[in-house]
C-alpha cells in the first residue's frame, strides 16, 4: 500500500510539472532592444526587455516568487571585411518582484507595468577617442528565470513526501529541468552605437 501511495504522489508531481510546462507554451514571444550613444570616449547603452512576463510567470511572481533577470552586454568594434573586434563586456543581474505597490525591478517601481522593462543603463569609457570612420555595435542578451529546477525539485519532494535521493530519478530530473527552462524567457538584440554631435 505504501509503494502505491508513493507512486501516486510521484505521478501527481509529474502532472503538476507537465501542466506548468504546457501553460507557458502559448506565451507571446519575448524580445530585447537597446539604444546606444557615443559621446567623446564614452559609450552608453540603455537595454530593454519586451514581453518577458508571460501569464504563467506573472502568476508566479504575484504569488511571491522573485524573477532573476540576467543581462549580458557586449561592446564590439566593427571591422570591414573581417570579424568584429571585442572591446568589452558586462553582466548585470536584476531582481523582478511583486509587492502591494506593484512590480519592482531592483526595488524601483514600474508604473508602466512589465510590458517593456527598462533595464539598468551601462557605460564604458574607451581607451582612446575613436576615429571618425570607426563604428561600434552592442550585443544584448537578456534572460529571465522565475523558477529553477532546484526549486521545482523541492516542490516535487514535498508533493511526494519522499526523501531527496528518491526524487532524483533521471526522468523526474529531466522533466524538472524542462519545466524550469520553459518558465525562463530569453532574447537577444544588436544595436548600432550612434555618435552624438
XYZ file of N, CA and C in Angstrom:
591
model
N 0.830 -1.202 0.000
C 0.000 0.000 0.000
C 0.868 1.257 0.000
N 1.977 1.249 0.751
C 2.860 2.403 0.827
C 3.524 2.714 -0.502
N 3.927 1.673 -1.222
C 4.579 1.876 -2.514
C 3.611 2.489 -3.521
N 2.347 2.029 -3.503
C 1.350 2.567 -4.421
C 1.082 4.045 -4.125
N 1.030 4.420 -2.857
C 0.794 5.820 -2.481
C 1.955 6.697 -2.935
N 3.187 6.196 -2.795
C 4.356 6.967 -3.227
C 4.330 7.165 -4.734
N 3.966 6.113 -5.480
C 3.887 6.233 -6.932
C 2.773 7.197 -7.336
N 1.668 7.197 -6.608
C 0.572 8.116 -6.911
C 1.001 9.555 -6.685
N 1.733 9.805 -5.576
C 2.209 11.162 -5.296
C 3.239 11.608 -6.331
N 4.111 10.674 -6.738
C 5.106 10.999 -7.766
C 4.392 11.306 -9.079
N 3.350 10.540 -9.393
C 2.561 10.800 -10.597
C 1.895 12.167 -10.528
N 1.415 12.554 -9.346
C 0.793 13.874 -9.176
C 1.819 14.980 -9.409
N 3.045 14.761 -8.934
C 4.106 15.761 -9.150
C 4.413 15.901 -10.629
N 4.433 14.791 -11.352
C 4.694 14.843 -12.789
C 3.573 15.567 -13.523
N 2.320 15.347 -13.100
C 1.181 16.030 -13.718
C 1.270 17.533 -13.479
N 1.619 17.946 -12.246
C 1.754 19.375 -11.935
C 2.845 19.985 -12.800
N 3.989 19.313 -12.909
C 5.094 19.820 -13.719
C 4.695 19.912 -15.186
N 3.992 18.911 -15.695
C 3.565 18.924 -17.098
C 2.570 20.050 -17.357
N 1.675 20.322 -16.413
C 0.722 21.422 -16.564
C 1.442 22.765 -16.624
N 2.451 22.933 -15.757
C 3.240 24.166 -15.791
C 3.929 24.313 -17.140
N 4.442 23.222 -17.666
C 5.131 23.235 -18.950
C 4.166 23.606 -20.069
N 3.001 23.030 -20.083
C 2.034 23.278 -21.158
C 1.468 24.691 -21.096
N 1.278 25.235 -19.898
C 0.650 26.550 -19.784
C 1.555 27.661 -20.278
N 2.876 27.505 -20.231
C 3.781 28.553 -20.676
C 4.044 28.530 -22.166
N 3.595 27.506 -22.861
C 3.942 27.336 -24.265
C 3.253 28.348 -25.179
N 2.137 28.926 -24.757
C 1.393 29.827 -25.620
C 1.698 31.294 -25.384
N 2.750 31.606 -24.669
C 3.062 32.985 -24.318
C 3.590 33.766 -25.524
N 3.413 35.084 -25.473
C 3.912 35.966 -26.519
C 5.441 35.904 -26.562
N 6.000 36.083 -27.737
C 7.453 35.991 -27.937
C 8.170 37.144 -27.236
N 9.157 36.825 -26.419
C 9.964 37.836 -25.729
C 10.964 38.433 -26.708
N 11.299 39.708 -26.508
C 12.291 40.355 -27.365
C 13.105 41.336 -26.533
N 14.266 41.687 -27.062
C 15.148 42.650 -26.423
C 15.420 43.776 -27.407
N 15.807 44.920 -26.893
C 16.150 46.070 -27.728
C 17.144 46.927 -26.953
N 17.800 47.832 -27.656
C 18.702 48.750 -26.961
C 18.903 50.003 -27.794
N 19.306 51.051 -27.120
C 19.749 52.277 -27.780
C 21.109 52.602 -27.188
N 22.047 52.995 -28.046
C 23.412 53.259 -27.589
C 23.945 54.516 -28.248
N 24.709 55.274 -27.477
C 25.297 56.512 -27.990
C 26.773 56.576 -27.640
N 27.518 57.309 -28.466
C 28.941 57.557 -28.250
C 29.124 59.056 -28.137
N 29.700 59.474 -27.022
C 29.981 60.888 -26.803
C 31.422 61.002 -26.331
N 32.292 61.505 -27.191
C 33.721 61.554 -26.866
C 34.277 60.141 -26.812
N 34.720 59.724 -25.617
C 35.218 58.354 -25.432
C 34.210 57.475 -24.706
N 33.065 58.010 -24.364
C 32.089 57.302 -23.533
C 30.968 56.689 -24.375
N 30.767 55.373 -24.210
C 29.682 54.649 -24.868
C 28.639 54.317 -23.800
N 27.399 54.732 -24.036
C 26.307 54.483 -23.100
C 25.231 53.669 -23.795
N 24.720 52.651 -23.090
C 23.668 51.810 -23.673
C 22.518 51.676 -22.678
N 21.306 51.733 -23.226
C 20.090 51.530 -22.429
C 19.364 50.315 -23.008
N 19.452 49.145 -22.340
C 18.758 47.953 -22.837
C 17.309 47.891 -22.357
N 16.484 47.186 -23.116
C 15.081 46.965 -22.761
C 14.721 45.507 -23.002
N 13.784 45.016 -22.215
C 13.234 43.669 -22.391
C 11.736 43.828 -22.604
N 11.225 43.233 -23.667
C 9.805 43.391 -24.006
C 9.105 42.040 -23.980
N 7.904 42.032 -23.432
C 7.045 40.835 -23.371
C 7.746 39.680 -22.661
N 8.473 39.973 -21.591
C 9.173 38.921 -20.866
C 8.296 38.249 -19.825
N 7.194 38.872 -19.451
C 6.329 38.301 -18.425
C 5.122 37.647 -19.094
N 5.193 36.327 -19.222
C 4.065 35.563 -19.751
C 2.992 35.475 -18.660
N 1.768 35.081 -19.000
C 0.738 34.955 -17.963
C 1.155 34.013 -16.827
N 1.834 32.915 -17.151
C 2.263 31.973 -16.106
C 3.332 32.588 -15.209
N 4.306 33.283 -15.799
C 5.341 33.941 -14.995
C 4.733 35.052 -14.149
N 3.752 35.776 -14.711
C 3.066 36.824 -13.959
C 2.396 36.229 -12.726
N 1.734 35.099 -12.901
C 1.059 34.439 -11.777
C 2.081 34.024 -10.713
N 3.211 33.452 -11.130
C 4.219 33.004 -10.169
C 4.841 34.172 -9.406
N 5.138 35.272 -10.110
C 5.732 36.438 -9.443
C 4.723 37.065 -8.491
N 3.450 37.112 -8.884
C 2.420 37.672 -7.993
C 2.202 36.796 -6.756
N 2.522 35.498 -6.877
C 2.418 34.602 -5.716
C 3.582 34.773 -4.745
N 4.602 35.549 -5.143
C 5.698 35.825 -4.222
C 7.065 35.353 -4.677
N 7.152 34.653 -5.813
C 8.464 34.249 -6.310
C 9.139 35.433 -6.985
N 10.442 35.539 -6.847
C 11.190 36.626 -7.481
C 11.778 36.137 -8.795
N 11.823 37.019 -9.761
C 12.429 36.695 -11.047
C 13.851 37.220 -11.097
N 14.759 36.395 -11.589
C 16.146 36.822 -11.740
C 16.351 37.196 -13.201
N 16.664 38.457 -13.434
C 16.855 38.986 -14.772
C 18.350 39.171 -15.001
N 18.918 38.375 -15.906
C 20.342 38.457 -16.205
C 20.513 39.149 -17.550
N 21.362 40.169 -17.572
C 21.595 40.955 -18.772
C 23.089 40.909 -19.078
N 23.424 40.494 -20.289
C 24.823 40.495 -20.721
C 24.950 41.461 -21.888
N 25.855 42.419 -21.737
C 26.082 43.442 -22.754
C 27.505 43.306 -23.281
N 27.653 43.336 -24.589
C 28.970 43.223 -25.203
C 29.148 44.352 -26.209
N 30.254 45.048 -26.086
C 30.598 46.144 -26.995
C 31.583 45.620 -28.038
N 31.237 45.797 -29.315
C 32.075 45.342 -30.431
C 32.469 46.524 -31.298
N 33.692 46.492 -31.821
C 34.145 47.473 -32.819
C 33.981 46.812 -34.184
N 33.240 47.466 -35.065
C 33.020 46.904 -36.402
C 34.310 46.982 -37.216
N 34.563 45.898 -37.967
C 35.716 45.876 -38.865
C 35.223 45.428 -40.242
N 35.515 46.226 -41.249
C 35.082 45.911 -42.611
C 35.794 44.662 -43.117
N 35.046 43.788 -43.732
C 35.555 42.567 -44.351
C 36.257 41.638 -43.361
N 35.902 41.722 -42.082
C 36.508 40.859 -41.079
C 35.553 40.751 -39.900
N 35.862 39.861 -38.950
C 35.031 39.724 -37.764
C 35.132 40.991 -36.910
N 34.018 41.330 -36.238
C 34.045 42.472 -35.322
C 35.001 42.188 -34.168
N 35.623 43.230 -33.633
C 36.585 43.094 -32.531
C 35.882 43.316 -31.192
N 36.082 42.394 -30.264
C 35.504 42.509 -28.925
C 36.220 43.625 -28.165
N 35.452 44.582 -27.632
C 36.027 45.692 -26.873
C 35.859 45.464 -25.379
N 34.625 45.162 -24.934
C 34.369 44.965 -23.502
C 33.020 44.282 -23.314
N 32.819 43.697 -22.126
C 31.561 43.038 -21.776
C 31.177 43.385 -20.350
N 29.916 43.256 -20.062
C 29.421 43.453 -18.701
C 28.229 42.534 -18.488
N 28.094 42.050 -17.261
C 26.955 41.201 -16.899
C 26.283 41.829 -15.685
N 24.971 42.009 -15.794
C 24.181 42.592 -14.717
C 23.098 41.604 -14.310
N 22.793 41.571 -13.029
C 21.677 40.765 -12.541
C 20.723 41.687 -11.808
N 19.456 41.645 -12.187
C 18.429 42.454 -11.541
C 17.321 41.529 -11.056
N 16.597 41.978 -10.030
C 15.542 41.167 -9.428
C 14.191 41.810 -9.711
N 13.290 40.997 -10.257
C 11.929 41.424 -10.535
C 11.023 40.807 -9.477
N 10.275 41.654 -8.773
C 9.399 41.180 -7.693
C 8.062 41.911 -7.770
N 7.086 41.379 -7.038
C 5.760 41.991 -6.989
C 5.413 42.251 -5.535
N 4.951 43.468 -5.243
C 4.512 43.836 -3.895
C 3.119 44.465 -4.010
N 2.604 44.905 -2.885
C 1.292 45.561 -2.902
C 1.323 46.847 -3.726
N 2.512 47.445 -3.894
C 2.646 48.660 -4.700
C 2.727 48.352 -6.196
N 2.915 47.088 -6.555
C 3.032 46.696 -7.959
C 4.379 46.044 -8.215
N 4.762 45.999 -9.475
C 6.036 45.381 -9.850
C 7.203 46.280 -9.480
N 8.297 45.637 -9.038
C 9.537 46.339 -8.709
C 10.679 45.670 -9.465
N 11.578 46.472 -10.015
C 12.797 45.973 -10.643
C 13.964 46.538 -9.855
N 14.629 45.683 -9.100
C 15.701 46.087 -8.180
C 15.223 47.176 -7.219
N 13.992 47.020 -6.729
C 13.439 47.962 -5.767
C 12.823 49.206 -6.388
N 12.974 49.395 -7.687
C 12.427 50.560 -8.387
C 11.042 50.211 -8.931
N 10.050 51.048 -8.615
C 8.685 50.798 -9.079
C 8.600 50.904 -10.593
N 7.729 50.098 -11.177
C 7.487 50.111 -12.621
C 6.058 50.576 -12.868
N 5.831 51.893 -12.865
C 4.461 52.395 -13.010
C 3.828 52.036 -14.342
N 4.637 51.842 -15.385
C 4.102 51.495 -16.693
C 3.838 50.017 -16.868
N 4.074 49.224 -15.809
C 3.870 47.789 -15.895
C 5.108 47.076 -16.410
N 4.927 45.828 -16.820
C 6.058 44.999 -17.203
C 6.084 44.659 -18.699
N 5.254 45.316 -19.494
C 5.271 45.037 -20.932
C 6.645 45.357 -21.520
N 7.214 46.496 -21.110
C 8.571 46.873 -21.507
C 9.356 47.192 -20.249
N 10.397 46.417 -19.995
C 11.255 46.629 -18.821
C 12.463 47.445 -19.235
N 12.587 48.650 -18.689
C 13.782 49.457 -18.930
C 14.849 48.985 -17.952
N 15.871 48.342 -18.486
C 16.906 47.738 -17.655
C 17.975 48.759 -17.289
N 18.857 48.346 -16.395
C 19.903 49.246 -15.913
C 20.811 49.685 -17.055
N 21.080 50.979 -17.084
C 21.946 51.539 -18.121
C 23.403 51.179 -17.824
N 24.170 50.986 -18.893
C 25.584 50.620 -18.767
C 26.412 51.610 -19.574
N 27.625 51.898 -19.091
C 28.514 52.812 -19.814
C 29.940 52.280 -19.778
N 30.645 52.474 -20.877
C 32.062 52.141 -20.971
C 32.820 53.399 -21.386
N 34.070 53.500 -20.955
C 34.957 54.565 -21.405
C 36.047 53.917 -22.248
N 36.137 54.320 -23.502
C 37.126 53.774 -24.413
C 38.517 54.302 -24.064
N 39.539 53.533 -24.400
C 40.917 53.943 -24.096
C 41.305 55.205 -24.852
N 40.885 55.320 -26.085
C 41.218 56.489 -26.905
C 39.966 56.968 -27.631
N 39.997 58.229 -28.001
C 38.864 58.775 -28.750
C 38.809 58.081 -30.109
N 37.636 57.512 -30.488
C 37.558 56.786 -31.764
C 37.700 57.716 -32.971
N 38.248 57.138 -34.034
C 38.366 57.878 -35.289
C 36.973 58.088 -35.877
N 36.865 59.011 -36.800
C 35.564 59.336 -37.405
C 34.979 58.157 -38.173
N 35.835 57.284 -38.718
C 35.328 56.162 -39.504
C 35.142 54.881 -38.684
N 35.376 54.934 -37.369
C 35.171 53.753 -36.512
C 33.704 53.663 -36.104
N 33.184 52.428 -36.137
C 31.787 52.201 -35.754
C 31.724 51.081 -34.728
N 30.747 51.171 -33.834
C 30.586 50.200 -32.753
C 29.174 49.646 -32.761
N 29.035 48.465 -32.176
C 27.728 47.823 -32.062
C 27.652 47.167 -30.681
N 26.446 47.092 -30.130
C 26.210 46.473 -28.819
C 25.392 45.203 -29.038
N 25.813 44.118 -28.408
C 25.049 42.861 -28.376
C 24.419 42.758 -26.981
N 23.099 42.573 -26.925
C 22.372 42.461 -25.662
C 21.760 41.068 -25.572
N 21.990 40.383 -24.463
C 21.370 39.079 -24.184
C 20.641 39.224 -22.859
N 19.341 38.928 -22.852
C 18.521 39.058 -21.645
C 17.881 37.714 -21.347
N 17.900 37.332 -20.074
C 17.276 36.071 -19.646
C 16.556 36.311 -18.317
N 15.305 35.895 -18.255
C 14.514 35.992 -17.028
C 14.139 34.589 -16.600
N 14.433 34.254 -15.341
C 14.030 32.955 -14.809
C 13.382 33.177 -13.449
N 12.185 32.639 -13.310
C 11.447 32.778 -12.054
C 11.574 31.522 -11.223
N 11.480 30.371 -11.842
C 11.538 29.099 -11.126
C 12.759 28.330 -11.601
N 13.509 27.763 -10.683
C 14.675 26.962 -11.046
C 14.348 25.481 -10.921
N 15.165 24.655 -11.535
C 14.970 23.206 -11.436
C 15.083 22.755 -9.983
N 15.964 23.398 -9.215
C 16.127 23.027 -7.802
C 14.854 23.318 -7.008
N 14.229 24.484 -7.252
C 13.006 24.798 -6.503
C 11.860 23.883 -6.935
N 11.811 23.512 -8.218
C 10.800 22.552 -8.654
C 11.047 21.180 -8.032
N 12.318 20.806 -7.879
C 12.652 19.534 -7.231
C 12.184 19.514 -5.785
N 12.366 20.642 -5.083
C 11.883 20.726 -3.689
C 10.363 20.603 -3.647
N 9.679 21.226 -4.631
C 8.219 21.119 -4.682
C 7.809 19.673 -4.937
N 8.498 18.998 -5.853
C 8.167 17.594 -6.155
C 8.395 16.713 -4.936
N 9.484 16.935 -4.209
C 9.741 16.154 -2.987
C 8.662 16.405 -1.951
N 8.206 17.661 -1.861
C 7.155 17.975 -0.895
C 5.852 17.285 -1.299
N 5.525 17.319 -2.611
C 4.300 16.675 -3.080
C 4.329 15.168 -2.872
N 5.480 14.572 -3.099
C 5.575 13.113 -2.990
C 5.969 12.667 -1.596
N 6.321 13.619 -0.733
C 6.746 13.308 0.637
C 7.877 12.282 0.634
N 8.782 12.395 -0.335
C 9.863 11.422 -0.446
C 11.176 12.015 0.015
N 12.137 11.164 0.163
C 13.483 11.570 0.542
C 14.138 12.262 -0.651
N 15.111 13.155 -0.404
C 15.783 13.831 -1.508
C 16.395 12.869 -2.518
N 16.927 11.733 -2.083
C 17.575 10.806 -3.011
C 16.556 10.130 -3.927
N 15.335 9.863 -3.435
C 14.365 9.131 -4.244
C 13.715 9.992 -5.316
N 13.765 11.331 -5.175
C 13.169 12.180 -6.205
C 14.190 12.554 -7.262
N 15.408 12.037 -7.152
C 16.439 12.372 -8.108
C 16.495 11.417 -9.277
N 15.374 10.795 -9.634
C 15.361 9.890 -10.770
C 15.688 10.679 -12.031
N 16.328 10.038 -13.016
C 16.687 10.753 -14.242
C 15.484 11.341 -14.967
N 14.367 10.621 -14.995
C 13.185 11.117 -15.704
C 12.631 12.352 -15.014
N 12.483 12.298 -13.699
C 11.953 13.440 -12.963
C 12.902 14.633 -13.059
N 14.206 14.388 -12.913
C 15.175 15.478 -13.016
C 15.135 16.139 -14.377
N 15.016 15.346 -15.423
C 14.952 15.872 -16.781
C 13.673 16.680 -16.992
N 12.554 16.182 -16.477
C 11.286 16.892 -16.596
C 11.334 18.219 -15.846
N 11.914 18.208 -14.645
C 12.002 19.437 -13.860
C 12.866 20.474 -14.569
N 13.975 20.039 -15.174
C 14.818 20.977 -15.922
C 14.052 21.545 -17.119
N 13.258 20.715 -17.782
C 12.461 21.181 -18.925
C 11.433 22.211 -18.496
N 10.761 21.950 -17.387
C 9.760 22.901 -16.891
C 10.425 24.210 -16.500
N 11.557 24.129 -15.793
C 12.264 25.342 -15.382
C 12.731 26.129 -16.601
N 13.202 25.455 -17.638
C 13.642 26.117 -18.863
C 12.468 26.783 -19.550
N 11.286 26.126 -19.519
C 10.109 26.701 -20.147
C 9.645 27.937 -19.387
N 9.882 27.982 -18.094
C 9.491 29.137 -17.291
C 10.560 30.214 -17.314
N 11.537 30.087 -18.171
C 12.546 31.116 -18.385
C 12.286 31.746 -19.746
N 12.521 33.023 -19.852
C 12.361 33.725 -21.129
C 13.714 34.323 -21.480
N 14.073 34.296 -22.754
C 15.328 34.909 -23.163
C 15.188 35.508 -24.546
N 16.017 36.518 -24.805
C 16.018 37.186 -26.096
C 17.351 37.904 -26.251
N 17.685 38.211 -27.491
C 18.912 38.961 -27.754
C 18.641 39.983 -28.839
N 19.509 40.989 -28.897
C 19.376 42.048 -29.900
C 20.737 42.699 -30.114
N 20.856 43.379 -31.232
C 22.047 44.174 -31.526
C 21.589 45.582 -31.873
N 22.375 46.565 -31.472
C 22.058 47.933 -31.849
C 23.346 48.681 -32.175
N 23.288 49.523 -33.196
C 24.427 50.333 -33.569
C 24.593 51.462 -32.581
N 25.839 51.813 -32.315
C 26.147 52.939 -31.425
C 26.133 54.206 -32.276
N 25.252 55.130 -31.918
C 25.116 56.373 -32.675
C 25.988 57.449 -32.030
N 26.658 58.217 -32.851
C 27.501 59.316 -32.348
C 26.646 60.530 -32.041
N 26.943 61.159 -30.916
C 26.256 62.396 -30.577
C 27.039 63.545 -31.181
N 26.338 64.529 -31.712
C 27.042 65.666 -32.339
C 27.809 66.495 -31.327
